[in-house]
mmCIF file of N, CA and C in Angstrom:
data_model
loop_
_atom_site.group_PDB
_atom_site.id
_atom_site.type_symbol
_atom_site.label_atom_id
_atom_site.label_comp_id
_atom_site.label_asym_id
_atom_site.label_seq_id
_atom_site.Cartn_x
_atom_site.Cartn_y
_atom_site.Cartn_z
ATOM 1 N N UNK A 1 -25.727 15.229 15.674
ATOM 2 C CA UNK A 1 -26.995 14.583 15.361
ATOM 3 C C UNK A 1 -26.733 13.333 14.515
ATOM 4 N N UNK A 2 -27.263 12.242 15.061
ATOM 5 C CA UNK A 2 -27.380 11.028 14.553
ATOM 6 C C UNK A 2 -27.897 11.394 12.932
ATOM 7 N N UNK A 3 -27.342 10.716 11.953
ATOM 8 C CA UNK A 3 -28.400 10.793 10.696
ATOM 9 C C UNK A 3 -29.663 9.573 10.707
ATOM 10 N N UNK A 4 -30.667 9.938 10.190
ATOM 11 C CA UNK A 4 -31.616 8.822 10.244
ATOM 12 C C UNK A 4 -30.807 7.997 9.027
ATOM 13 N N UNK A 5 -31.933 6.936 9.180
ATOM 14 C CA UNK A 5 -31.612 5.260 8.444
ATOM 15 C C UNK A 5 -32.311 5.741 7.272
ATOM 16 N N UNK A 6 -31.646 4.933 6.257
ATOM 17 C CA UNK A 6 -32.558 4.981 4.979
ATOM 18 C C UNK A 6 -33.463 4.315 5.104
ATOM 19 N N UNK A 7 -34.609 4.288 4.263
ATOM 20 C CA UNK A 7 -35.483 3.642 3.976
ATOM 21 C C UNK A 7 -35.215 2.176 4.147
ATOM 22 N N UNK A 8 -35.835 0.872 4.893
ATOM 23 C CA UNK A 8 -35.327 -0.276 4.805
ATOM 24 C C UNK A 8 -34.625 -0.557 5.398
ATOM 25 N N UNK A 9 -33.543 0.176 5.810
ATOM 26 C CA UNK A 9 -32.474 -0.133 7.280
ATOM 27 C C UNK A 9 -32.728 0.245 8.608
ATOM 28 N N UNK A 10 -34.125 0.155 8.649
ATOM 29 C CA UNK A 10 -34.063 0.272 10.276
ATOM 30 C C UNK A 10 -34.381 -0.733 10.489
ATOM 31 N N UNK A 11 -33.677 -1.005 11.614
ATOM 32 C CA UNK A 11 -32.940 -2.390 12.563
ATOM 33 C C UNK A 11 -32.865 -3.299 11.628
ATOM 34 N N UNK A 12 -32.308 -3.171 10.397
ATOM 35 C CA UNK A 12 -31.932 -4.282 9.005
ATOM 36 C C UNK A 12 -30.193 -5.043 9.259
ATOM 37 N N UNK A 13 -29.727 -3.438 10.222
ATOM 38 C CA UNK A 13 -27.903 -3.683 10.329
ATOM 39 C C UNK A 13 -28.344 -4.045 11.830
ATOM 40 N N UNK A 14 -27.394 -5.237 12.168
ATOM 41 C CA UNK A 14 -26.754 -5.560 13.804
ATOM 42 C C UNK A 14 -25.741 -5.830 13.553
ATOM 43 N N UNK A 15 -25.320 -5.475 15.084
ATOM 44 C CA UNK A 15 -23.494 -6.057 15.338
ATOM 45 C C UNK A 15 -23.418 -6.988 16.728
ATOM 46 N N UNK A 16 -22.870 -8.196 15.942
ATOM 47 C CA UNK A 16 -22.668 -8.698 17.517
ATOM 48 C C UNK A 16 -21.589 -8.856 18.120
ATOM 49 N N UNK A 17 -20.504 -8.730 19.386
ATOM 50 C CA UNK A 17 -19.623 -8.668 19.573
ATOM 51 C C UNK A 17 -19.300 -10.293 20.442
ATOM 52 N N UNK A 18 -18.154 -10.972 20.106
ATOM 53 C CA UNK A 18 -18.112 -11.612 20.971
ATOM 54 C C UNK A 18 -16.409 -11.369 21.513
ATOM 55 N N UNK A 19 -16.681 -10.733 23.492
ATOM 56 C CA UNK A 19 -15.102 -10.640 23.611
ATOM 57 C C UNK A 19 -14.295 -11.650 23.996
ATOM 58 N N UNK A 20 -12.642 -11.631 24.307
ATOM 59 C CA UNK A 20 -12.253 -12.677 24.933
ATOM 60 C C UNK A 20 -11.182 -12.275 25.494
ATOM 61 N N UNK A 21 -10.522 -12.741 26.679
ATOM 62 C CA UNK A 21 -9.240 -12.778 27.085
ATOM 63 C C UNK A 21 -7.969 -13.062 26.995
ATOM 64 N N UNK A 22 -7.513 -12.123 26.530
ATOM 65 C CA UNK A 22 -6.030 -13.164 25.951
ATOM 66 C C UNK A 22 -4.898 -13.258 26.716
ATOM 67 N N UNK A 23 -5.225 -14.442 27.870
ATOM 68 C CA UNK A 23 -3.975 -14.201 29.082
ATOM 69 C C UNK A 23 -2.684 -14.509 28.609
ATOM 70 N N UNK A 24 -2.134 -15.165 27.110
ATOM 71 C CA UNK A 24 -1.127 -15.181 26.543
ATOM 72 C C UNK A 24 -0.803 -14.382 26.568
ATOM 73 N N UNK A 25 -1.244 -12.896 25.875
ATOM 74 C CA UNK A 25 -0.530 -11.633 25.619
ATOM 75 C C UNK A 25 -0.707 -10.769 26.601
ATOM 76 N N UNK A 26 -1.192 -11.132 27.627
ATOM 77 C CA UNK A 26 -0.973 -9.841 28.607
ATOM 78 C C UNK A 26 -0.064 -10.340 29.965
ATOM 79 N N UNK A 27 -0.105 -9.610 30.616
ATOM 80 C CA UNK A 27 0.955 -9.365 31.591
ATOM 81 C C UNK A 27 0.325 -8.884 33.102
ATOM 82 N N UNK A 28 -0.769 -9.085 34.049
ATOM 83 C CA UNK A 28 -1.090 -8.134 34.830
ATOM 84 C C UNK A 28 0.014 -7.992 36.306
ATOM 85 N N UNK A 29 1.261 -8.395 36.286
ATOM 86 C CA UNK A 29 1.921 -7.986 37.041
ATOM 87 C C UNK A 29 2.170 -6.620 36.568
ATOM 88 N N UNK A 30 2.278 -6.447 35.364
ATOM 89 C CA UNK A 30 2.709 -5.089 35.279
ATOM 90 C C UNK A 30 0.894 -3.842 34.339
ATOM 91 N N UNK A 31 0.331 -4.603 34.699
ATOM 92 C CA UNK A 31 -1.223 -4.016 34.589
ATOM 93 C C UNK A 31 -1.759 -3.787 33.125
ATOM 94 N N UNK A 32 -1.671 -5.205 32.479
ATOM 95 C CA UNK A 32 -1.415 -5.286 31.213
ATOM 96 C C UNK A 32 -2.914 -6.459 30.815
ATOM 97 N N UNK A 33 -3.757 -5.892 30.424
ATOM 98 C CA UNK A 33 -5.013 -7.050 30.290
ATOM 99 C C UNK A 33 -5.182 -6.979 28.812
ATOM 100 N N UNK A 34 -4.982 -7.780 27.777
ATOM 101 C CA UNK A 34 -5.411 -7.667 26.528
ATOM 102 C C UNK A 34 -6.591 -8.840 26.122
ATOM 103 N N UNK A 35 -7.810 -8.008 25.691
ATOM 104 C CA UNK A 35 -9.021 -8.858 24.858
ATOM 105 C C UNK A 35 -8.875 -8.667 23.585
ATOM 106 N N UNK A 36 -9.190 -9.514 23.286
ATOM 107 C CA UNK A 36 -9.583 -10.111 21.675
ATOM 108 C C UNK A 36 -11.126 -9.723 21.594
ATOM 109 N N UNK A 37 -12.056 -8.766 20.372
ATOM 110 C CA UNK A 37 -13.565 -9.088 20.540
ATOM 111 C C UNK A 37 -13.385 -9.509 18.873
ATOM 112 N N UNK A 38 -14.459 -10.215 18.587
ATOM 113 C CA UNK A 38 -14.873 -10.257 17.171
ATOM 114 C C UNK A 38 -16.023 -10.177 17.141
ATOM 115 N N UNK A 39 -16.162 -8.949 15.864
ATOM 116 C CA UNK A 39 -17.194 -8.315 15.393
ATOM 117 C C UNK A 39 -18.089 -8.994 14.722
ATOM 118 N N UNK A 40 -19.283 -8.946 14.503
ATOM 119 C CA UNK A 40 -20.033 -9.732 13.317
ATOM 120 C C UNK A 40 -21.277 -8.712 12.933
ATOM 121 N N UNK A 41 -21.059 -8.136 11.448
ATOM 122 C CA UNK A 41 -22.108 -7.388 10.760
ATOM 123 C C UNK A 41 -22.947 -7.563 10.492
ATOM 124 N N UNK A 42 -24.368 -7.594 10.430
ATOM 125 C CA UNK A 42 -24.913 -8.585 10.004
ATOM 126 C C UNK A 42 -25.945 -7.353 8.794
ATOM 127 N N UNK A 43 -26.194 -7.983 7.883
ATOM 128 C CA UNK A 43 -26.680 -7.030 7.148
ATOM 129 C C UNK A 43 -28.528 -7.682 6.937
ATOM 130 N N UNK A 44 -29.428 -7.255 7.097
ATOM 131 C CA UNK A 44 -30.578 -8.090 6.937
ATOM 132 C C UNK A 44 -31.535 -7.503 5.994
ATOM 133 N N UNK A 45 -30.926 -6.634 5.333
ATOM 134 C CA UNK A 45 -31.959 -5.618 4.665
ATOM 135 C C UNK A 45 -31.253 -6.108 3.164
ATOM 136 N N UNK A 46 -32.368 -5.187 2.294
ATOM 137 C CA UNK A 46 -32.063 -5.256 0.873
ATOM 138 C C UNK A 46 -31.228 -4.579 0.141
ATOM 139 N N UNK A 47 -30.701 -3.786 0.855
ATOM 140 C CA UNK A 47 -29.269 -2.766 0.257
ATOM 141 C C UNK A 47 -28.183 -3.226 0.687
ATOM 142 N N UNK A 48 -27.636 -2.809 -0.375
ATOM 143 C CA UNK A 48 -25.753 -2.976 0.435
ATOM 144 C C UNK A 48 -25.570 -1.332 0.969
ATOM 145 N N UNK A 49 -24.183 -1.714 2.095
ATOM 146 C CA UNK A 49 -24.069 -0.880 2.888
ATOM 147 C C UNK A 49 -22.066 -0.997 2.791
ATOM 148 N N UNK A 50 -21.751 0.243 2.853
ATOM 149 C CA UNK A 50 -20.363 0.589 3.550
ATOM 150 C C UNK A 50 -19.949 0.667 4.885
ATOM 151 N N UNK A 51 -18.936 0.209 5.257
ATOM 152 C CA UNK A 51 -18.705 0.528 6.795
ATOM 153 C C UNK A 51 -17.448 1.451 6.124
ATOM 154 N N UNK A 52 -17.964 2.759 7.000
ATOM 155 C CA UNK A 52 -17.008 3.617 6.219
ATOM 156 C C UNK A 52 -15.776 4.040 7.594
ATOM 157 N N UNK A 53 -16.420 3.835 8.784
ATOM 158 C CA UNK A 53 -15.852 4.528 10.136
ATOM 159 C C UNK A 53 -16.172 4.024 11.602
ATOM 160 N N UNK A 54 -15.655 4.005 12.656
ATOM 161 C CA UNK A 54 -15.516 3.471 13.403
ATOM 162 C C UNK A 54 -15.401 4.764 14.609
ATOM 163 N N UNK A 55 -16.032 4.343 15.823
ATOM 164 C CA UNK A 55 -15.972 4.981 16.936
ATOM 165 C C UNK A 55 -16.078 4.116 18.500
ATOM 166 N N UNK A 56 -15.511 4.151 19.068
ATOM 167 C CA UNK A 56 -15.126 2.979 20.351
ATOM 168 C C UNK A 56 -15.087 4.008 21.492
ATOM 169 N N UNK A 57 -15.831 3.675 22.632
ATOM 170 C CA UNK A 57 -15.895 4.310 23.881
ATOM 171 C C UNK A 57 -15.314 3.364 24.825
ATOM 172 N N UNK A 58 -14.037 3.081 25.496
ATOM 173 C CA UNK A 58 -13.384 1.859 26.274
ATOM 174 C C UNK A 58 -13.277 2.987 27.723
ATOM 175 N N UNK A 59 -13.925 2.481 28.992
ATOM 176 C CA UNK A 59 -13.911 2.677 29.956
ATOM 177 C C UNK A 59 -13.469 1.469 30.518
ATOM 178 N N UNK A 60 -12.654 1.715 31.053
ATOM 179 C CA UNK A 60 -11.811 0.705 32.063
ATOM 180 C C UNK A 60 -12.227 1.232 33.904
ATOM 181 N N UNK A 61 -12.020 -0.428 34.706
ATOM 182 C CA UNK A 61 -12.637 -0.247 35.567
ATOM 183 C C UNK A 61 -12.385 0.523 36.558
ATOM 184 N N UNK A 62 -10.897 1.325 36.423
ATOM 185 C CA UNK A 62 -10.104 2.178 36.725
ATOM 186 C C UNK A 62 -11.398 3.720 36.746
ATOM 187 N N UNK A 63 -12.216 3.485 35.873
ATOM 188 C CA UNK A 63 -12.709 5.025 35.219
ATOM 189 C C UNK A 63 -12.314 5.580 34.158
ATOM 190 N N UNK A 64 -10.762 5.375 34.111
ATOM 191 C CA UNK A 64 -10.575 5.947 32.784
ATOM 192 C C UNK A 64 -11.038 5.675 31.586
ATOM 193 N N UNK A 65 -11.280 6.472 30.924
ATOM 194 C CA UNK A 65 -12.334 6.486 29.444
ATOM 195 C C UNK A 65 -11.722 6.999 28.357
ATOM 196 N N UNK A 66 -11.600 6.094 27.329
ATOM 197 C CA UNK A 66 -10.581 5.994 26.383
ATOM 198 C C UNK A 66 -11.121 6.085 24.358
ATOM 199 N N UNK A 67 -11.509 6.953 23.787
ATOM 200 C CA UNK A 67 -12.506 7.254 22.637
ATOM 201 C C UNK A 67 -11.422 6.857 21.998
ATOM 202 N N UNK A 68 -11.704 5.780 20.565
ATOM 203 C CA UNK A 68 -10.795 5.683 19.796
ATOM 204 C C UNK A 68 -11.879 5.871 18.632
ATOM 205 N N UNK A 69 -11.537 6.946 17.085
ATOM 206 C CA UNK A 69 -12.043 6.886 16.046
ATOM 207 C C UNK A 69 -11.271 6.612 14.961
ATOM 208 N N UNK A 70 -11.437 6.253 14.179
ATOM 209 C CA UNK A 70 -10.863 6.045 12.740
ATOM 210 C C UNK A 70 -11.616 5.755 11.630
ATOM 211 N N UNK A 71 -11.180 5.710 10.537
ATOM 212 C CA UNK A 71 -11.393 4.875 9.041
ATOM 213 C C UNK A 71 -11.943 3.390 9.081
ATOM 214 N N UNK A 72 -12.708 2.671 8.828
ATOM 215 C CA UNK A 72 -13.058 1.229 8.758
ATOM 216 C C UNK A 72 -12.789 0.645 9.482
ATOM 217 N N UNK A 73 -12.588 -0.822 9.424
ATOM 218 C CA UNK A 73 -11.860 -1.276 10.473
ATOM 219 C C UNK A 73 -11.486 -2.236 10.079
ATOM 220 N N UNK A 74 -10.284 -2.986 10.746
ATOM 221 C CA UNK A 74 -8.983 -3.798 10.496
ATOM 222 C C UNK A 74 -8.342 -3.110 9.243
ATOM 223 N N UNK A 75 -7.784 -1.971 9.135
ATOM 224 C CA UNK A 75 -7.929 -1.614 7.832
ATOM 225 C C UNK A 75 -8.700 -1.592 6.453
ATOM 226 N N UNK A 76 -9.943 -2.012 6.663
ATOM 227 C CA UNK A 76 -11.126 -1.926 5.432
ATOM 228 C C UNK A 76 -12.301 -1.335 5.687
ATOM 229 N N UNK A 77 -12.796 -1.047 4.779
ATOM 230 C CA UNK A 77 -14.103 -0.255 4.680
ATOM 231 C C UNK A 77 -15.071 -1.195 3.608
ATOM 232 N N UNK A 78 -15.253 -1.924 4.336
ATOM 233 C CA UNK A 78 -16.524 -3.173 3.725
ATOM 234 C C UNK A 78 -17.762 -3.066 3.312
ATOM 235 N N UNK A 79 -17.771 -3.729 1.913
ATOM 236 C CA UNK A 79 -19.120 -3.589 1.411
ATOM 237 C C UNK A 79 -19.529 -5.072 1.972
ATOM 238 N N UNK A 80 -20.910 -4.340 2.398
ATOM 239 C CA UNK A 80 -22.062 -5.750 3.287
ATOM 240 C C UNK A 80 -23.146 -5.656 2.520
ATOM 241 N N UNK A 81 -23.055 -7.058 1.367
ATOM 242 C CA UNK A 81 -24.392 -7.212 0.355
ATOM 243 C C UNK A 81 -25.964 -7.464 1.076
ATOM 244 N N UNK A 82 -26.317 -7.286 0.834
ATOM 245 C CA UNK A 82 -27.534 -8.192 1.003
ATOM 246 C C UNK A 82 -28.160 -9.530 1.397
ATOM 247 N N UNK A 83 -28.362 -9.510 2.884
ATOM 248 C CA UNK A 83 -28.144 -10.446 3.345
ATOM 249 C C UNK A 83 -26.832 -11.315 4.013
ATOM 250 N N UNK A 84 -25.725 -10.404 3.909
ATOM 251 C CA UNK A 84 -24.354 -11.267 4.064
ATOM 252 C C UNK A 84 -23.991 -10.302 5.587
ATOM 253 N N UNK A 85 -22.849 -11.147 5.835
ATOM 254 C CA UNK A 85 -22.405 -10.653 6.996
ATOM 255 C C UNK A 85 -20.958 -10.358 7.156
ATOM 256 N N UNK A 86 -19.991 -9.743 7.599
ATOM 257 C CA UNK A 86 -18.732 -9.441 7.459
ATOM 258 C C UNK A 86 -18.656 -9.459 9.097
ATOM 259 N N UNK A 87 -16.863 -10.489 9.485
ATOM 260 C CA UNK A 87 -16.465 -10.213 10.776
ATOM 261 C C UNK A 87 -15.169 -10.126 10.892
ATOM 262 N N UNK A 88 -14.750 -10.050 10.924
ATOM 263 C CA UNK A 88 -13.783 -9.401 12.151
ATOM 264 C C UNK A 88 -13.125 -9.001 13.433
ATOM 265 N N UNK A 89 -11.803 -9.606 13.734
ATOM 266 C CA UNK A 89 -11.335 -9.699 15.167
ATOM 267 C C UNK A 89 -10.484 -8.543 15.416
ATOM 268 N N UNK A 90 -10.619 -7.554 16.749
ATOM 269 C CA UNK A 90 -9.479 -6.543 16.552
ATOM 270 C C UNK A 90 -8.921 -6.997 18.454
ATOM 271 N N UNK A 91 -8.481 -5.755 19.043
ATOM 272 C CA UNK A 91 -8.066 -6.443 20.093
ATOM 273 C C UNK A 91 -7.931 -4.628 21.144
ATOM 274 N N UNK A 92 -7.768 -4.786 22.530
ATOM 275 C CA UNK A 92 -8.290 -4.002 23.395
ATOM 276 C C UNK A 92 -7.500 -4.211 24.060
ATOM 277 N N UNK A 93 -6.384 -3.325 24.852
ATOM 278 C CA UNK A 93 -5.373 -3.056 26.052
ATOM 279 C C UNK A 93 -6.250 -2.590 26.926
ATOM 280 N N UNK A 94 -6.144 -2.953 28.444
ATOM 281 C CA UNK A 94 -6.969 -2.355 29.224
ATOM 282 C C UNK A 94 -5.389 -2.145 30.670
ATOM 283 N N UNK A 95 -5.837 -1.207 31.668
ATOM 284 C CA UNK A 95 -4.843 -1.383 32.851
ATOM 285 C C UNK A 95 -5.299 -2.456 33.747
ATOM 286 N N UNK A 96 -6.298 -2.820 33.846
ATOM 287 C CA UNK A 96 -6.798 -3.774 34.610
ATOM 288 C C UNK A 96 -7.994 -4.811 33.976
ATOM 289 N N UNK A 97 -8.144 -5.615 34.689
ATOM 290 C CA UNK A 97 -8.879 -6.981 34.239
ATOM 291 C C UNK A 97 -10.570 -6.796 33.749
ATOM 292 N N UNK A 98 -11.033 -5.605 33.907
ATOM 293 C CA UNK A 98 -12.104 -5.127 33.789
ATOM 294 C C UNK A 98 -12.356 -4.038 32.820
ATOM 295 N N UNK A 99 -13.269 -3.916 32.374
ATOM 296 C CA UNK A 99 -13.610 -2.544 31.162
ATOM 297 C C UNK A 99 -14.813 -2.703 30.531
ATOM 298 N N UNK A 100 -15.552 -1.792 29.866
ATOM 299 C CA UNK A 100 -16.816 -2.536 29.186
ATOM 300 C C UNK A 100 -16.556 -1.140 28.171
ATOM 301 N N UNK A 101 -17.010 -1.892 27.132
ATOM 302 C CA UNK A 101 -16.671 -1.104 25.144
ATOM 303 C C UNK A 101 -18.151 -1.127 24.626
ATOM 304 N N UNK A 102 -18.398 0.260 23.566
ATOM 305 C CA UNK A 102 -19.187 0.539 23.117
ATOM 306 C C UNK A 102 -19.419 1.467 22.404
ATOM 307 N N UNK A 103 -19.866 1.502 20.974
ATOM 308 C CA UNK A 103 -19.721 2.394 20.155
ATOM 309 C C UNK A 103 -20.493 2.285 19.133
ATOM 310 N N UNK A 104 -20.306 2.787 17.496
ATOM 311 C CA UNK A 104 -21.032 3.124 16.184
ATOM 312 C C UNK A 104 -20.358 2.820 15.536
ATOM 313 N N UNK A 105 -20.470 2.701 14.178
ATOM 314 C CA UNK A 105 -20.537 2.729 12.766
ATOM 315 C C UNK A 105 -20.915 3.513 12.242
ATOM 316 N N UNK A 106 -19.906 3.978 11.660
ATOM 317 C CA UNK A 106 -20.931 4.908 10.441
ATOM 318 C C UNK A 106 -20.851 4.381 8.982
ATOM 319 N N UNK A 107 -21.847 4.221 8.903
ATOM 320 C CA UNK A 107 -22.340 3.611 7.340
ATOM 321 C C UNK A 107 -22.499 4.298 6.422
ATOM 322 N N UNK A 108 -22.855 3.620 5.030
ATOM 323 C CA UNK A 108 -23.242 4.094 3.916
ATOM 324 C C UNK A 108 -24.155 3.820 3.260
ATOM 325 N N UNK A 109 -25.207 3.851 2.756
ATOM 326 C CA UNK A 109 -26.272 3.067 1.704
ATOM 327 C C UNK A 109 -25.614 3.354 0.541
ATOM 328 N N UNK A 110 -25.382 2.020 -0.040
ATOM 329 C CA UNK A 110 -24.760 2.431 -1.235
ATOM 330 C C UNK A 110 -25.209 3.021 -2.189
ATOM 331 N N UNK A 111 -26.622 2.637 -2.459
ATOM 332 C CA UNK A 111 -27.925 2.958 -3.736
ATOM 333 C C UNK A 111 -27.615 4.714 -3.527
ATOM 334 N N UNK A 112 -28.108 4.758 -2.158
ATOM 335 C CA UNK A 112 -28.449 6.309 -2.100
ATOM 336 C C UNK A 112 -27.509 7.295 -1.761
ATOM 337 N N UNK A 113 -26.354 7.026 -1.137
ATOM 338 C CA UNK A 113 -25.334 7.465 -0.748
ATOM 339 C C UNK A 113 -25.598 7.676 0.442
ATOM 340 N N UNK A 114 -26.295 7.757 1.604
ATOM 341 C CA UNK A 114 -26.754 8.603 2.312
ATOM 342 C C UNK A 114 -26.572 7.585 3.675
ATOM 343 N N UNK A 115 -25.435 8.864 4.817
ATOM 344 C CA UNK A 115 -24.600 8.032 5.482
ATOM 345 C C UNK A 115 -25.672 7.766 6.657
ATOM 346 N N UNK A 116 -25.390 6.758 7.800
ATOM 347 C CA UNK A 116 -26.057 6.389 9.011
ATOM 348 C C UNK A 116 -25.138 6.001 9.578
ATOM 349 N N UNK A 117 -25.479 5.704 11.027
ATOM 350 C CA UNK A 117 -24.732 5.261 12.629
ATOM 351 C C UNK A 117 -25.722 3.900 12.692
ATOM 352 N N UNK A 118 -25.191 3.090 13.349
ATOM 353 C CA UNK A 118 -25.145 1.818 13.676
ATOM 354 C C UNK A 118 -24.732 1.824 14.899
ATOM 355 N N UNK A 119 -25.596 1.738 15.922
ATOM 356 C CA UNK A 119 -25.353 1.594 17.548
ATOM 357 C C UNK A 119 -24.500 0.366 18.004
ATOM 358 N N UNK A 120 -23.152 0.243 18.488
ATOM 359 C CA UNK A 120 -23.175 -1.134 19.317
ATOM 360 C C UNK A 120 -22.928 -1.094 20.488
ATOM 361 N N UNK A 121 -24.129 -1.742 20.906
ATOM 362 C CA UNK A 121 -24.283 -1.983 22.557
ATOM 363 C C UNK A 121 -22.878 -2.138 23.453
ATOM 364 N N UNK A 122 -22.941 -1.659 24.801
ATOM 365 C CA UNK A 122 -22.162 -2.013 25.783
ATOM 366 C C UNK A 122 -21.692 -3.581 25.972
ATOM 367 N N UNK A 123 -20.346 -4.076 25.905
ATOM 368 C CA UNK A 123 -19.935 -5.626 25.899
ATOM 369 C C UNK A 123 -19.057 -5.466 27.041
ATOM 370 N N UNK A 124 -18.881 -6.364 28.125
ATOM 371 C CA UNK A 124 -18.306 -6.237 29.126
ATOM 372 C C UNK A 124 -16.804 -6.887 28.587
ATOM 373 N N UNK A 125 -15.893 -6.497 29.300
ATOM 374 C CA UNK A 125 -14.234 -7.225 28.701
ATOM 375 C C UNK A 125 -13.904 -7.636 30.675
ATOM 376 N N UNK A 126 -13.744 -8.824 30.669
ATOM 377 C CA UNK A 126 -13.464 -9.410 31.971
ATOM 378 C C UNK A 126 -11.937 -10.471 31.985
ATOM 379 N N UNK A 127 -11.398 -10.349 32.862
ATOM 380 C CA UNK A 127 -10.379 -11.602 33.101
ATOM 381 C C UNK A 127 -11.012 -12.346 33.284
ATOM 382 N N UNK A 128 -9.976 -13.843 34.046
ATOM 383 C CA UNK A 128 -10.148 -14.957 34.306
ATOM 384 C C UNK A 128 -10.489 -13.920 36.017
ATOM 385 N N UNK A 129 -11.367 -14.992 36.927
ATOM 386 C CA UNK A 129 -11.892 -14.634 38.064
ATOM 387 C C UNK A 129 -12.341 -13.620 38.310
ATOM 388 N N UNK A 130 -13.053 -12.661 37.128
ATOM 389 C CA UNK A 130 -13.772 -11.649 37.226
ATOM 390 C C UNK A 130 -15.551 -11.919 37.514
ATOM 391 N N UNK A 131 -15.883 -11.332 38.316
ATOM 392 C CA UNK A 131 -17.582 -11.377 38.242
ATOM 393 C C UNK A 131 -18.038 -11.114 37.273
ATOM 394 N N UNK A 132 -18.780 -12.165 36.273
ATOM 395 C CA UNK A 132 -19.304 -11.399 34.713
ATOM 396 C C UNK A 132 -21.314 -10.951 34.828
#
């Protein structure tokens, strides 16, 4: 079960993703597609918030479906004041040129302690000559 939002944070947190292709580092002779996305937090409410955790759903166009969870992200667990925004670039192996990513946050209100999920929408990850 999702926890509800505190008071004031509903739809106060967005995330926007922007992905990219990094045909430098990949390889698809040998089925090697790496994206770059960067994150952007956006905090719009009057509390500060923790990003305490991370959850990623990567389906590749293969089908295979790939859950990654952890601790914060890029190694931190960021306080997002009031009004401010925190971003961040991480990066995505796929077997093929196609995949689409999507996942949560789990947050913190700092005032109250009291944790929440942060939805982020489905972002498509495409090569060069992919249908977007």
């Amino acid at each position: 079960m999702t926890p509800t939002l505190p008071e004031g944070l509903e739809g106060a947190i967005r995330v926007d993703v922007a992905p990219d292709f990094r045909l430098d580092e990949s390889a698809p002779d040998e089925q090697r597609f790496v994206f770059s996305y960067t994150v952007t937090v956006h905090n719009a409410s009057g509390h500060s918030v923790q990003l305490l955790a991370r959850y990623w759903k990567i389906t590749q166009g293969s089908g295979k479906v790939q859950e990654v969870r952890g601790k914060g992200v890029v190694g931190q667990q960021p306080l997002i004041g009031p009004g401010q925004t925190f971003r961040y670039t991480s990066r995505a192996i796929l077997d093929g040129p196609v995949g689409v990513m999507e996942g949560a946050y789990t947050c913190v209100d700092a005032a109250s302690q009291r944790p929440f999920e942060v939805a982020i929408s489905p972002f498509r990850l495409a090569g060069p000559n992919q249908v977007h």
